[in-house]
Amino acid sequence: MEGDQNTMTVIQEDDYVLGRGISDSVRLDAQHLLWKMHNGYELHPRIPVTENLKIAEIGTGTAIWIFDLAKQLPPSVQLHGFDLSENQYPSPELWPENVSLALLDAFDEPPPSLVGQYDVVHLRMWASNFRRNQVPQLIQRVKAFLKPGGYIQWEDADLMHQNIKGSEAQAFEKRINAVFQRFDLDYRWVSALPDMLQKGGFSILESDTNRFEQNQAQLCTNTYLLALREILQGIKRQAPGDSLLSMTELEVDLAQLCLQNTKGIIYNWTPLSILARNCD
């Protein structure tokens, strides 16, 4: 993989609205636990495991999914994680022998050495990664990584269909949704993802939108509130000066909401889990 890394685009700055600090990484790892509790698996059980299986994760973040999965699969399986930034990667000396992590802009053409190489591509929590409707382009980029008949496993947060309880939480949701619209954070594409994948040349094997169970609702609330704090901070970094006051006011309201998050407040998004297969 060292040769591949040299061909990949390194982006020093990007408009990723979430954070990449230690607390942000801990939030990502906690979300991995949430998905694991909800789905009951890391790699979808309908994906056949063979000795020479090659798996890629696009937008790997802390690589927690890859690290967890590596313990469950034969050591001959290759797991490669890619992200726009390496700031959240564990130190290389901590990587399992069959794991490699590299830099990659998912919207660029993949290097020829990676085209058609993977049996499985995994994506998770891309909901806040789009300023515009770039999903069809991303789907085609991901498809290029896959072998004919390869699988895409995608888990994401449907923020348009939420489970929110508590008057303070409901009031905050209305205010922050107005901010999302103002700054072109459009989350409507998530619920349309199965149709987009079909149009992009995939057959949908499974699409699940069951809500989190009662024993998972608090973990979702905790991680979601932390993510909202990151999003507000990200908007402030990119927003014009006249927007800073309203962002700060929302941050204060969010801090108050965090103090009450164990007092009957539920602030959950709807999980969307998709397994699809490359029709080519």
PDB file of C-alpha atoms in Angstrom:
ATOM      1  CA  MET A   1       0.000   0.000   0.000  1.00  0.00           C
ATOM      2  CA  GLU A   2       2.967   2.366   0.336  1.00  0.00           C
ATOM      3  CA  GLY A   3       3.103   2.950  -3.403  1.00  0.00           C
ATOM      4  CA  ASP A   4      -0.637   3.669  -3.483  1.00  0.00           C
ATOM      5  CA  GLN A   5      -0.335   6.269  -0.756  1.00  0.00           C
ATOM      6  CA  ASN A   6       2.110   8.272  -2.854  1.00  0.00           C
ATOM      7  CA  THR A   7      -0.456   8.613  -5.640  1.00  0.00           C
ATOM      8  CA  MET A   8      -3.267   9.886  -3.434  1.00  0.00           C
ATOM      9  CA  THR A   9      -4.299  13.469  -3.017  1.00  0.00           C
ATOM     10  CA  VAL A  10      -3.349  15.043   0.300  1.00  0.00           C
ATOM     11  CA  ILE A  11      -5.735  17.798   1.326  1.00  0.00           C
ATOM     12  CA  GLN A  12      -4.466  20.130   4.018  1.00  0.00           C
ATOM     13  CA  GLU A  13      -7.749  21.988   4.430  1.00  0.00           C
ATOM     14  CA  ASP A  14     -11.323  20.892   3.771  1.00  0.00           C
ATOM     15  CA  ASP A  15     -14.851  21.889   4.694  1.00  0.00           C
ATOM     16  CA  TYR A  16     -15.541  18.867   6.900  1.00  0.00           C
ATOM     17  CA  VAL A  17     -17.945  20.346   9.419  1.00  0.00           C
ATOM     18  CA  LEU A  18     -17.230  17.914  12.277  1.00  0.00           C
ATOM     19  CA  GLY A  19     -14.105  17.898  14.441  1.00  0.00           C
ATOM     20  CA  ARG A  20     -10.994  15.722  14.464  1.00  0.00           C
ATOM     21  CA  GLY A  21      -9.727  16.272  18.029  1.00  0.00           C
ATOM     22  CA  ILE A  22      -9.482  13.708  20.822  1.00  0.00           C
ATOM     23  CA  SER A  23     -13.039  14.236  22.086  1.00  0.00           C
ATOM     24  CA  ASP A  24     -14.306  14.003  18.500  1.00  0.00           C
ATOM     25  CA  SER A  25     -12.473  10.702  18.068  1.00  0.00           C
ATOM     26  CA  VAL A  26     -13.960   9.360  21.302  1.00  0.00           C
ATOM     27  CA  ARG A  27     -17.396  10.318  19.989  1.00  0.00           C
ATOM     28  CA  LEU A  28     -16.724   8.360  16.773  1.00  0.00           C
ATOM     29  CA  ASP A  29     -15.632   5.316  18.761  1.00  0.00           C
ATOM     30  CA  ALA A  30     -18.765   5.542  20.918  1.00  0.00           C
ATOM     31  CA  GLN A  31     -20.862   5.687  17.749  1.00  0.00           C
ATOM     32  CA  HIS A  32     -19.182   2.475  16.634  1.00  0.00           C
ATOM     33  CA  LEU A  33     -20.404   0.845  19.840  1.00  0.00           C
ATOM     34  CA  LEU A  34     -23.886   2.227  19.125  1.00  0.00           C
ATOM     35  CA  TRP A  35     -23.950   0.709  15.634  1.00  0.00           C
ATOM     36  CA  LYS A  36     -22.579  -2.580  16.969  1.00  0.00           C
ATOM     37  CA  MET A  37     -25.343  -2.780  19.574  1.00  0.00           C
ATOM     38  CA  HIS A  38     -27.979  -1.826  17.016  1.00  0.00           C
ATOM     39  CA  ASN A  39     -26.963  -4.072  14.105  1.00  0.00           C
ATOM     40  CA  GLY A  40     -25.371  -6.900  16.060  1.00  0.00           C
ATOM     41  CA  TYR A  41     -22.468  -7.186  13.613  1.00  0.00           C
ATOM     42  CA  GLU A  42     -19.491  -5.368  12.118  1.00  0.00           C
ATOM     43  CA  LEU A  43     -19.415  -7.123   8.743  1.00  0.00           C
ATOM     44  CA  HIS A  44     -22.899  -7.965   7.489  1.00  0.00           C
ATOM     45  CA  PRO A  45     -23.496 -11.730   7.932  1.00  0.00           C
ATOM     46  CA  ARG A  46     -24.689 -12.092   4.326  1.00  0.00           C
ATOM     47  CA  ILE A  47     -21.218 -11.188   3.057  1.00  0.00           C
ATOM     48  CA  PRO A  48     -19.223 -14.417   2.552  1.00  0.00           C
ATOM     49  CA  VAL A  49     -15.856 -14.455   4.322  1.00  0.00           C
ATOM     50  CA  THR A  50     -13.022 -15.983   2.302  1.00  0.00           C
ATOM     51  CA  GLU A  51      -9.317 -16.202   3.100  1.00  0.00           C
ATOM     52  CA  ASN A  52      -8.320 -13.614   0.495  1.00  0.00           C
ATOM     53  CA  LEU A  53     -11.156 -11.163   1.153  1.00  0.00           C
ATOM     54  CA  LYS A  54     -10.228  -7.507   0.547  1.00  0.00           C
ATOM     55  CA  ILE A  55     -12.179  -4.839   2.419  1.00  0.00           C
ATOM     56  CA  ALA A  56     -11.958  -1.055   2.134  1.00  0.00           C
ATOM     57  CA  GLU A  57     -13.512   1.559   4.380  1.00  0.00           C
ATOM     58  CA  ILE A  58     -13.968   5.008   2.852  1.00  0.00           C
ATOM     59  CA  GLY A  59     -14.040   7.786   5.448  1.00  0.00           C
ATOM     60  CA  THR A  60     -12.525   5.523   8.087  1.00  0.00           C
ATOM     61  CA  GLY A  61     -12.030   8.230  10.756  1.00  0.00           C
ATOM     62  CA  THR A  62     -10.391   6.543  13.735  1.00  0.00           C
ATOM     63  CA  ALA A  63     -10.453   3.176  11.889  1.00  0.00           C
ATOM     64  CA  ILE A  64     -12.342   1.684  14.844  1.00  0.00           C
ATOM     65  CA  TRP A  65     -14.553  -0.410  12.539  1.00  0.00           C
ATOM     66  CA  ILE A  66     -11.527  -1.860  10.736  1.00  0.00           C
ATOM     67  CA  PHE A  67      -9.647  -2.546  13.977  1.00  0.00           C
ATOM     68  CA  ASP A  68     -12.654  -4.289  15.512  1.00  0.00           C
ATOM     69  CA  LEU A  69     -13.283  -6.318  12.372  1.00  0.00           C
ATOM     70  CA  ALA A  70      -9.638  -7.381  12.029  1.00  0.00           C
ATOM     71  CA  LYS A  71      -9.939  -9.386  15.255  1.00  0.00           C
ATOM     72  CA  GLN A  72     -12.848 -11.391  13.856  1.00  0.00           C
ATOM     73  CA  LEU A  73     -11.502 -12.341  10.416  1.00  0.00           C
ATOM     74  CA  PRO A  74      -8.678 -14.600   9.210  1.00  0.00           C
ATOM     75  CA  PRO A  75      -5.275 -12.844   9.189  1.00  0.00           C
ATOM     76  CA  SER A  76      -5.112 -13.328   5.413  1.00  0.00           C
ATOM     77  CA  VAL A  77      -7.991 -10.872   4.944  1.00  0.00           C
ATOM     78  CA  GLN A  78      -6.762  -7.414   3.900  1.00  0.00           C
ATOM     79  CA  LEU A  79      -8.392  -4.336   5.431  1.00  0.00           C
ATOM     80  CA  HIS A  80      -7.594  -0.895   4.037  1.00  0.00           C
ATOM     81  CA  GLY A  81      -8.909   2.347   5.505  1.00  0.00           C
ATOM     82  CA  PHE A  82      -9.000   5.644   3.621  1.00  0.00           C
ATOM     83  CA  ASP A  83      -9.789   9.170   4.748  1.00  0.00           C
ATOM     84  CA  LEU A  84      -9.268  12.765   3.714  1.00  0.00           C
ATOM     85  CA  SER A  85      -7.255  13.348   6.895  1.00  0.00           C
ATOM     86  CA  GLU A  86      -4.942  11.121   8.926  1.00  0.00           C
ATOM     87  CA  ASN A  87      -5.402  13.189  12.113  1.00  0.00           C
ATOM     88  CA  GLN A  88      -7.563  10.531  13.776  1.00  0.00           C
ATOM     89  CA  TYR A  89      -5.565   7.484  12.726  1.00  0.00           C
ATOM     90  CA  PRO A  90      -3.915   5.455  15.489  1.00  0.00           C
ATOM     91  CA  SER A  91      -0.126   5.377  15.428  1.00  0.00           C
ATOM     92  CA  PRO A  92       1.170   2.953  12.748  1.00  0.00           C
ATOM     93  CA  GLU A  93       2.828   0.727  15.333  1.00  0.00           C
ATOM     94  CA  LEU A  94      -0.670  -0.062  16.639  1.00  0.00           C
ATOM     95  CA  TRP A  95      -1.996  -1.305  13.301  1.00  0.00           C
ATOM     96  CA  PRO A  96      -2.586  -5.058  12.873  1.00  0.00           C
ATOM     97  CA  GLU A  97      -0.385  -6.625  10.192  1.00  0.00           C
ATOM     98  CA  ASN A  98      -3.273  -6.995   7.738  1.00  0.00           C
ATOM     99  CA  VAL A  99      -4.476  -3.380   8.187  1.00  0.00           C
ATOM    100  CA  SER A 100      -3.241  -0.294   6.342  1.00  0.00           C
ATOM    101  CA  LEU A 101      -4.510   3.283   6.465  1.00  0.00           C
ATOM    102  CA  ALA A 102      -3.948   5.887   3.766  1.00  0.00           C
ATOM    103  CA  LEU A 103      -5.070   9.297   2.563  1.00  0.00           C
ATOM    104  CA  LEU A 104      -7.734   9.549  -0.110  1.00  0.00           C
ATOM    105  CA  ASP A 105     -10.194  12.131  -1.380  1.00  0.00           C
ATOM    106  CA  ALA A 106     -13.299  10.055  -2.039  1.00  0.00           C
ATOM    107  CA  PHE A 107     -14.453  12.429  -4.776  1.00  0.00           C
ATOM    108  CA  ASP A 108     -11.276  12.044  -6.826  1.00  0.00           C
ATOM    109  CA  GLU A 109     -10.762   9.277  -9.364  1.00  0.00           C
ATOM    110  CA  PRO A 110      -9.253   6.361  -7.428  1.00  0.00           C
ATOM    111  CA  PRO A 111      -5.673   5.397  -8.313  1.00  0.00           C
ATOM    112  CA  PRO A 112      -5.566   2.645 -10.971  1.00  0.00           C
ATOM    113  CA  SER A 113      -3.963   0.286  -8.436  1.00  0.00           C
ATOM    114  CA  LEU A 114      -7.187   0.385  -6.362  1.00  0.00           C
ATOM    115  CA  VAL A 115      -9.762   0.071  -9.145  1.00  0.00           C
ATOM    116  CA  GLY A 116     -11.737  -3.178  -9.017  1.00  0.00           C
ATOM    117  CA  GLN A 117      -9.691  -4.527  -6.105  1.00  0.00           C
ATOM    118  CA  TYR A 118     -12.189  -4.904  -3.271  1.00  0.00           C
ATOM    119  CA  ASP A 119     -14.844  -7.441  -2.336  1.00  0.00           C
ATOM    120  CA  VAL A 120     -16.431  -5.068   0.182  1.00  0.00           C
ATOM    121  CA  VAL A 121     -16.510  -1.298   0.632  1.00  0.00           C
ATOM    122  CA  HIS A 122     -17.828   0.087   3.917  1.00  0.00           C
ATOM    123  CA  LEU A 123     -19.124   3.597   4.563  1.00  0.00           C
ATOM    124  CA  ARG A 124     -20.586   4.998   7.742  1.00  0.00           C
ATOM    125  CA  MET A 125     -21.951   8.341   8.952  1.00  0.00           C
ATOM    126  CA  TRP A 126     -21.519  10.478   5.846  1.00  0.00           C
ATOM    127  CA  ALA A 127     -24.639  12.537   6.577  1.00  0.00           C
ATOM    128  CA  SER A 128     -22.722  15.751   7.394  1.00  0.00           C
ATOM    129  CA  ASN A 129     -20.025  15.316   4.750  1.00  0.00           C
ATOM    130  CA  PHE A 130     -21.922  16.915   1.887  1.00  0.00           C
ATOM    131  CA  ARG A 131     -22.463  20.557   1.155  1.00  0.00           C
ATOM    132  CA  ARG A 132     -24.511  19.677  -1.928  1.00  0.00           C
ATOM    133  CA  ASN A 133     -26.056  16.628  -3.429  1.00  0.00           C
ATOM    134  CA  GLN A 134     -22.830  14.848  -4.368  1.00  0.00           C
ATOM    135  CA  VAL A 135     -24.069  11.373  -3.491  1.00  0.00           C
ATOM    136  CA  PRO A 136     -24.346  10.008  -7.066  1.00  0.00           C
ATOM    137  CA  GLN A 137     -20.730  11.015  -7.691  1.00  0.00           C
ATOM    138  CA  LEU A 138     -19.587   9.348  -4.463  1.00  0.00           C
ATOM    139  CA  ILE A 139     -21.499   6.172  -5.349  1.00  0.00           C
ATOM    140  CA  GLN A 140     -19.688   5.939  -8.683  1.00  0.00           C
ATOM    141  CA  ARG A 141     -16.324   6.540  -7.017  1.00  0.00           C
ATOM    142  CA  VAL A 142     -17.051   3.787  -4.478  1.00  0.00           C
ATOM    143  CA  LYS A 143     -18.240   1.452  -7.219  1.00  0.00           C
ATOM    144  CA  ALA A 144     -14.885   1.829  -8.951  1.00  0.00           C
ATOM    145  CA  PHE A 145     -13.176   0.194  -5.953  1.00  0.00           C
ATOM    146  CA  LEU A 146     -15.370  -2.901  -6.122  1.00  0.00           C
ATOM    147  CA  LYS A 147     -14.929  -6.146  -7.979  1.00  0.00           C
ATOM    148  CA  PRO A 148     -17.910  -7.275 -10.094  1.00  0.00           C
ATOM    149  CA  GLY A 149     -20.504  -8.568  -7.627  1.00  0.00           C
ATOM    150  CA  GLY A 150     -18.775  -6.830  -4.713  1.00  0.00           C
ATOM    151  CA  TYR A 151     -20.702  -5.532  -1.726  1.00  0.00           C
ATOM    152  CA  ILE A 152     -21.271  -2.071  -0.328  1.00  0.00           C
ATOM    153  CA  GLN A 153     -22.194  -1.892   3.358  1.00  0.00           C
ATOM    154  CA  TRP A 154     -23.405   1.563   4.341  1.00  0.00           C
ATOM    155  CA  GLU A 155     -24.726   2.796   7.696  1.00  0.00           C
ATOM    156  CA  ASP A 156     -25.897   6.357   8.072  1.00  0.00           C
ATOM    157  CA  ALA A 157     -27.948   8.765  10.167  1.00  0.00           C
ATOM    158  CA  ASP A 158     -31.315   9.885   8.852  1.00  0.00           C
ATOM    159  CA  LEU A 159     -31.647  13.297  10.484  1.00  0.00           C
ATOM    160  CA  MET A 160     -34.940  14.024   8.748  1.00  0.00           C
ATOM    161  CA  HIS A 161     -36.731  11.290  10.700  1.00  0.00           C
ATOM    162  CA  GLN A 162     -35.823  11.723  14.337  1.00  0.00           C
ATOM    163  CA  ASN A 163     -37.069  10.525  17.699  1.00  0.00           C
ATOM    164  CA  ILE A 164     -36.963  13.584  19.958  1.00  0.00           C
ATOM    165  CA  LYS A 165     -38.680  13.823  23.325  1.00  0.00           C
ATOM    166  CA  GLY A 166     -38.661  16.667  25.828  1.00  0.00           C
ATOM    167  CA  SER A 167     -39.851  20.220  25.214  1.00  0.00           C
ATOM    168  CA  GLU A 168     -36.330  21.712  25.431  1.00  0.00           C
ATOM    169  CA  ALA A 169     -34.980  19.187  22.945  1.00  0.00           C
ATOM    170  CA  GLN A 170     -37.862  19.768  20.538  1.00  0.00           C
ATOM    171  CA  ALA A 171     -37.404  23.546  20.689  1.00  0.00           C
ATOM    172  CA  PHE A 172     -33.667  23.212  20.086  1.00  0.00           C
ATOM    173  CA  GLU A 173     -34.273  20.933  17.101  1.00  0.00           C
ATOM    174  CA  LYS A 174     -36.376  23.574  15.357  1.00  0.00           C
ATOM    175  CA  ARG A 175     -33.693  26.211  15.860  1.00  0.00           C
ATOM    176  CA  ILE A 176     -30.807  24.085  14.690  1.00  0.00           C
ATOM    177  CA  ASN A 177     -32.726  22.812  11.642  1.00  0.00           C
ATOM    178  CA  ALA A 178     -33.096  26.429  10.549  1.00  0.00           C
ATOM    179  CA  VAL A 179     -29.318  26.797  10.864  1.00  0.00           C
ATOM    180  CA  PHE A 180     -28.743  23.653   8.788  1.00  0.00           C
ATOM    181  CA  GLN A 181     -30.894  25.071   6.005  1.00  0.00           C
ATOM    182  CA  ARG A 182     -29.141  28.438   6.155  1.00  0.00           C
ATOM    183  CA  PHE A 183     -25.714  26.881   5.740  1.00  0.00           C
ATOM    184  CA  ASP A 184     -26.684  24.323   3.091  1.00  0.00           C
ATOM    185  CA  LEU A 185     -26.420  21.256   5.320  1.00  0.00           C
ATOM    186  CA  ASP A 186     -29.001  19.183   3.479  1.00  0.00           C
ATOM    187  CA  TYR A 187     -29.691  15.802   5.098  1.00  0.00           C
ATOM    188  CA  ARG A 188     -32.596  14.730   2.890  1.00  0.00           C
ATOM    189  CA  TRP A 189     -30.392  12.520   0.728  1.00  0.00           C
ATOM    190  CA  VAL A 190     -29.945   9.870   3.448  1.00  0.00           C
ATOM    191  CA  SER A 191     -33.506   8.537   3.278  1.00  0.00           C
ATOM    192  CA  ALA A 192     -33.205   8.428  -0.545  1.00  0.00           C
ATOM    193  CA  LEU A 193     -29.916   6.493  -0.452  1.00  0.00           C
ATOM    194  CA  PRO A 194     -31.357   3.053  -1.396  1.00  0.00           C
ATOM    195  CA  ASP A 195     -32.912   4.526  -4.549  1.00  0.00           C
ATOM    196  CA  MET A 196     -29.679   6.348  -5.378  1.00  0.00           C
ATOM    197  CA  LEU A 197     -27.692   3.134  -5.034  1.00  0.00           C
ATOM    198  CA  GLN A 198     -30.093   1.317  -7.334  1.00  0.00           C
ATOM    199  CA  LYS A 199     -29.775   4.066  -9.932  1.00  0.00           C
ATOM    200  CA  GLY A 200     -25.999   3.819  -9.527  1.00  0.00           C
ATOM    201  CA  GLY A 201     -25.919   0.159 -10.545  1.00  0.00           C
ATOM    202  CA  PHE A 202     -26.389  -1.664  -7.233  1.00  0.00           C
ATOM    203  CA  SER A 203     -28.989  -4.208  -6.200  1.00  0.00           C
ATOM    204  CA  ILE A 204     -30.336  -3.644  -2.689  1.00  0.00           C
ATOM    205  CA  LEU A 205     -30.100  -6.804  -0.600  1.00  0.00           C
ATOM    206  CA  GLU A 206     -31.212  -5.218   2.658  1.00  0.00           C
ATOM    207  CA  SER A 207     -32.334  -1.775   3.824  1.00  0.00           C
ATOM    208  CA  ASP A 208     -33.211  -1.376   7.492  1.00  0.00           C
ATOM    209  CA  THR A 209     -34.584   1.729   9.220  1.00  0.00           C
ATOM    210  CA  ASN A 210     -35.575   0.330  12.604  1.00  0.00           C
ATOM    211  CA  ARG A 211     -35.196   2.828  15.434  1.00  0.00           C
ATOM    212  CA  PHE A 212     -32.754   2.317  18.249  1.00  0.00           C
ATOM    213  CA  GLU A 213     -33.981   0.088  21.042  1.00  0.00           C
ATOM    214  CA  GLN A 214     -34.689   1.576  24.448  1.00  0.00           C
ATOM    215  CA  ASN A 215     -31.318   0.498  25.878  1.00  0.00           C
ATOM    216  CA  GLN A 216     -29.515   2.275  22.999  1.00  0.00           C
ATOM    217  CA  ALA A 217     -31.435   5.564  23.051  1.00  0.00           C
ATOM    218  CA  GLN A 218     -29.227   7.228  25.686  1.00  0.00           C
ATOM    219  CA  LEU A 219     -26.008   6.389  23.841  1.00  0.00           C
ATOM    220  CA  CYS A 220     -27.449   7.840  20.638  1.00  0.00           C
ATOM    221  CA  THR A 221     -28.567  10.965  22.506  1.00  0.00           C
ATOM    222  CA  ASN A 222     -25.133  11.446  24.077  1.00  0.00           C
ATOM    223  CA  THR A 223     -23.189  11.008  20.846  1.00  0.00           C
ATOM    224  CA  TYR A 224     -25.672  13.069  18.815  1.00  0.00           C
ATOM    225  CA  LEU A 225     -25.454  16.034  21.184  1.00  0.00           C
ATOM    226  CA  LEU A 226     -21.664  15.859  20.982  1.00  0.00           C
ATOM    227  CA  ALA A 227     -21.850  15.746  17.189  1.00  0.00           C
ATOM    228  CA  LEU A 228     -24.158  18.762  17.138  1.00  0.00           C
ATOM    229  CA  ARG A 229     -21.604  20.664  19.207  1.00  0.00           C
ATOM    230  CA  GLU A 230     -18.937  19.776  16.634  1.00  0.00           C
ATOM    231  CA  ILE A 231     -21.213  20.862  13.778  1.00  0.00           C
ATOM    232  CA  LEU A 232     -21.900  24.237  15.393  1.00  0.00           C
ATOM    233  CA  GLN A 233     -18.188  24.780  15.945  1.00  0.00           C
ATOM    234  CA  GLY A 234     -17.535  23.806  12.329  1.00  0.00           C
ATOM    235  CA  ILE A 235     -20.145  26.268  11.074  1.00  0.00           C
ATOM    236  CA  LYS A 236     -18.542  29.011  13.174  1.00  0.00           C
ATOM    237  CA  ARG A 237     -15.175  28.299  11.534  1.00  0.00           C
ATOM    238  CA  GLN A 238     -16.716  28.763   8.107  1.00  0.00           C
ATOM    239  CA  ALA A 239     -19.499  31.273   8.818  1.00  0.00           C
ATOM    240  CA  PRO A 240     -19.412  35.017   8.137  1.00  0.00           C
ATOM    241  CA  GLY A 241     -18.881  37.294  11.147  1.00  0.00           C
ATOM    242  CA  ASP A 242     -22.518  38.340  11.468  1.00  0.00           C
ATOM    243  CA  SER A 243     -23.493  34.712  12.153  1.00  0.00           C
ATOM    244  CA  LEU A 244     -21.169  34.189  15.109  1.00  0.00           C
ATOM    245  CA  LEU A 245     -23.555  35.563  17.727  1.00  0.00           C
ATOM    246  CA  SER A 246     -26.430  33.282  16.760  1.00  0.00           C
ATOM    247  CA  MET A 247     -24.048  30.296  16.682  1.00  0.00           C
ATOM    248  CA  THR A 248     -22.789  31.135  20.170  1.00  0.00           C
ATOM    249  CA  GLU A 249     -26.350  31.396  21.467  1.00  0.00           C
ATOM    250  CA  LEU A 250     -27.115  27.957  20.044  1.00  0.00           C
ATOM    251  CA  GLU A 251     -23.971  26.567  21.664  1.00  0.00           C
ATOM    252  CA  VAL A 252     -25.173  27.867  25.040  1.00  0.00           C
ATOM    253  CA  ASP A 253     -28.588  26.262  24.513  1.00  0.00           C
ATOM    254  CA  LEU A 254     -26.914  23.003  23.511  1.00  0.00           C
ATOM    255  CA  ALA A 255     -24.737  23.069  26.637  1.00  0.00           C
ATOM    256  CA  GLN A 256     -27.881  23.432  28.750  1.00  0.00           C
ATOM    257  CA  LEU A 257     -29.458  20.534  26.868  1.00  0.00           C
ATOM    258  CA  CYS A 258     -26.404  18.374  27.543  1.00  0.00           C
ATOM    259  CA  LEU A 259     -26.785  19.020  31.258  1.00  0.00           C
ATOM    260  CA  GLN A 260     -30.340  17.655  31.080  1.00  0.00           C
ATOM    261  CA  ASN A 261     -29.711  14.709  28.786  1.00  0.00           C
ATOM    262  CA  THR A 262     -30.397  12.127  31.500  1.00  0.00           C
ATOM    263  CA  LYS A 263     -33.654  13.775  32.600  1.00  0.00           C
ATOM    264  CA  GLY A 264     -36.160  12.343  30.165  1.00  0.00           C
ATOM    265  CA  ILE A 265     -34.640  13.828  27.022  1.00  0.00           C
ATOM    266  CA  ILE A 266     -34.283  11.669  23.920  1.00  0.00           C
ATOM    267  CA  TYR A 267     -32.486  13.156  20.921  1.00  0.00           C
ATOM    268  CA  ASN A 268     -32.095  10.352  18.367  1.00  0.00           C
ATOM    269  CA  TRP A 269     -31.704  10.110  14.632  1.00  0.00           C
ATOM    270  CA  THR A 270     -33.009   7.116  12.680  1.00  0.00           C
ATOM    271  CA  PRO A 271     -30.323   4.562  11.736  1.00  0.00           C
ATOM    272  CA  LEU A 272     -30.228   3.451   8.102  1.00  0.00           C
ATOM    273  CA  SER A 273     -28.348   0.205   7.380  1.00  0.00           C
ATOM    274  CA  ILE A 274     -27.931  -0.855   3.743  1.00  0.00           C
ATOM    275  CA  LEU A 275     -26.345  -3.871   2.118  1.00  0.00           C
ATOM    276  CA  ALA A 276     -26.106  -3.645  -1.664  1.00  0.00           C
ATOM    277  CA  ARG A 277     -24.274  -5.532  -4.403  1.00  0.00           C
ATOM    278  CA  ASN A 278     -22.494  -4.262  -7.476  1.00  0.00           C
ATOM    279  CA  CYS A 279     -24.538  -5.381 -10.478  1.00  0.00           C
ATOM    280  CA  ASP A 280     -21.547  -5.225 -12.847  1.00  0.00           C
TER     281      ASP A 280
END
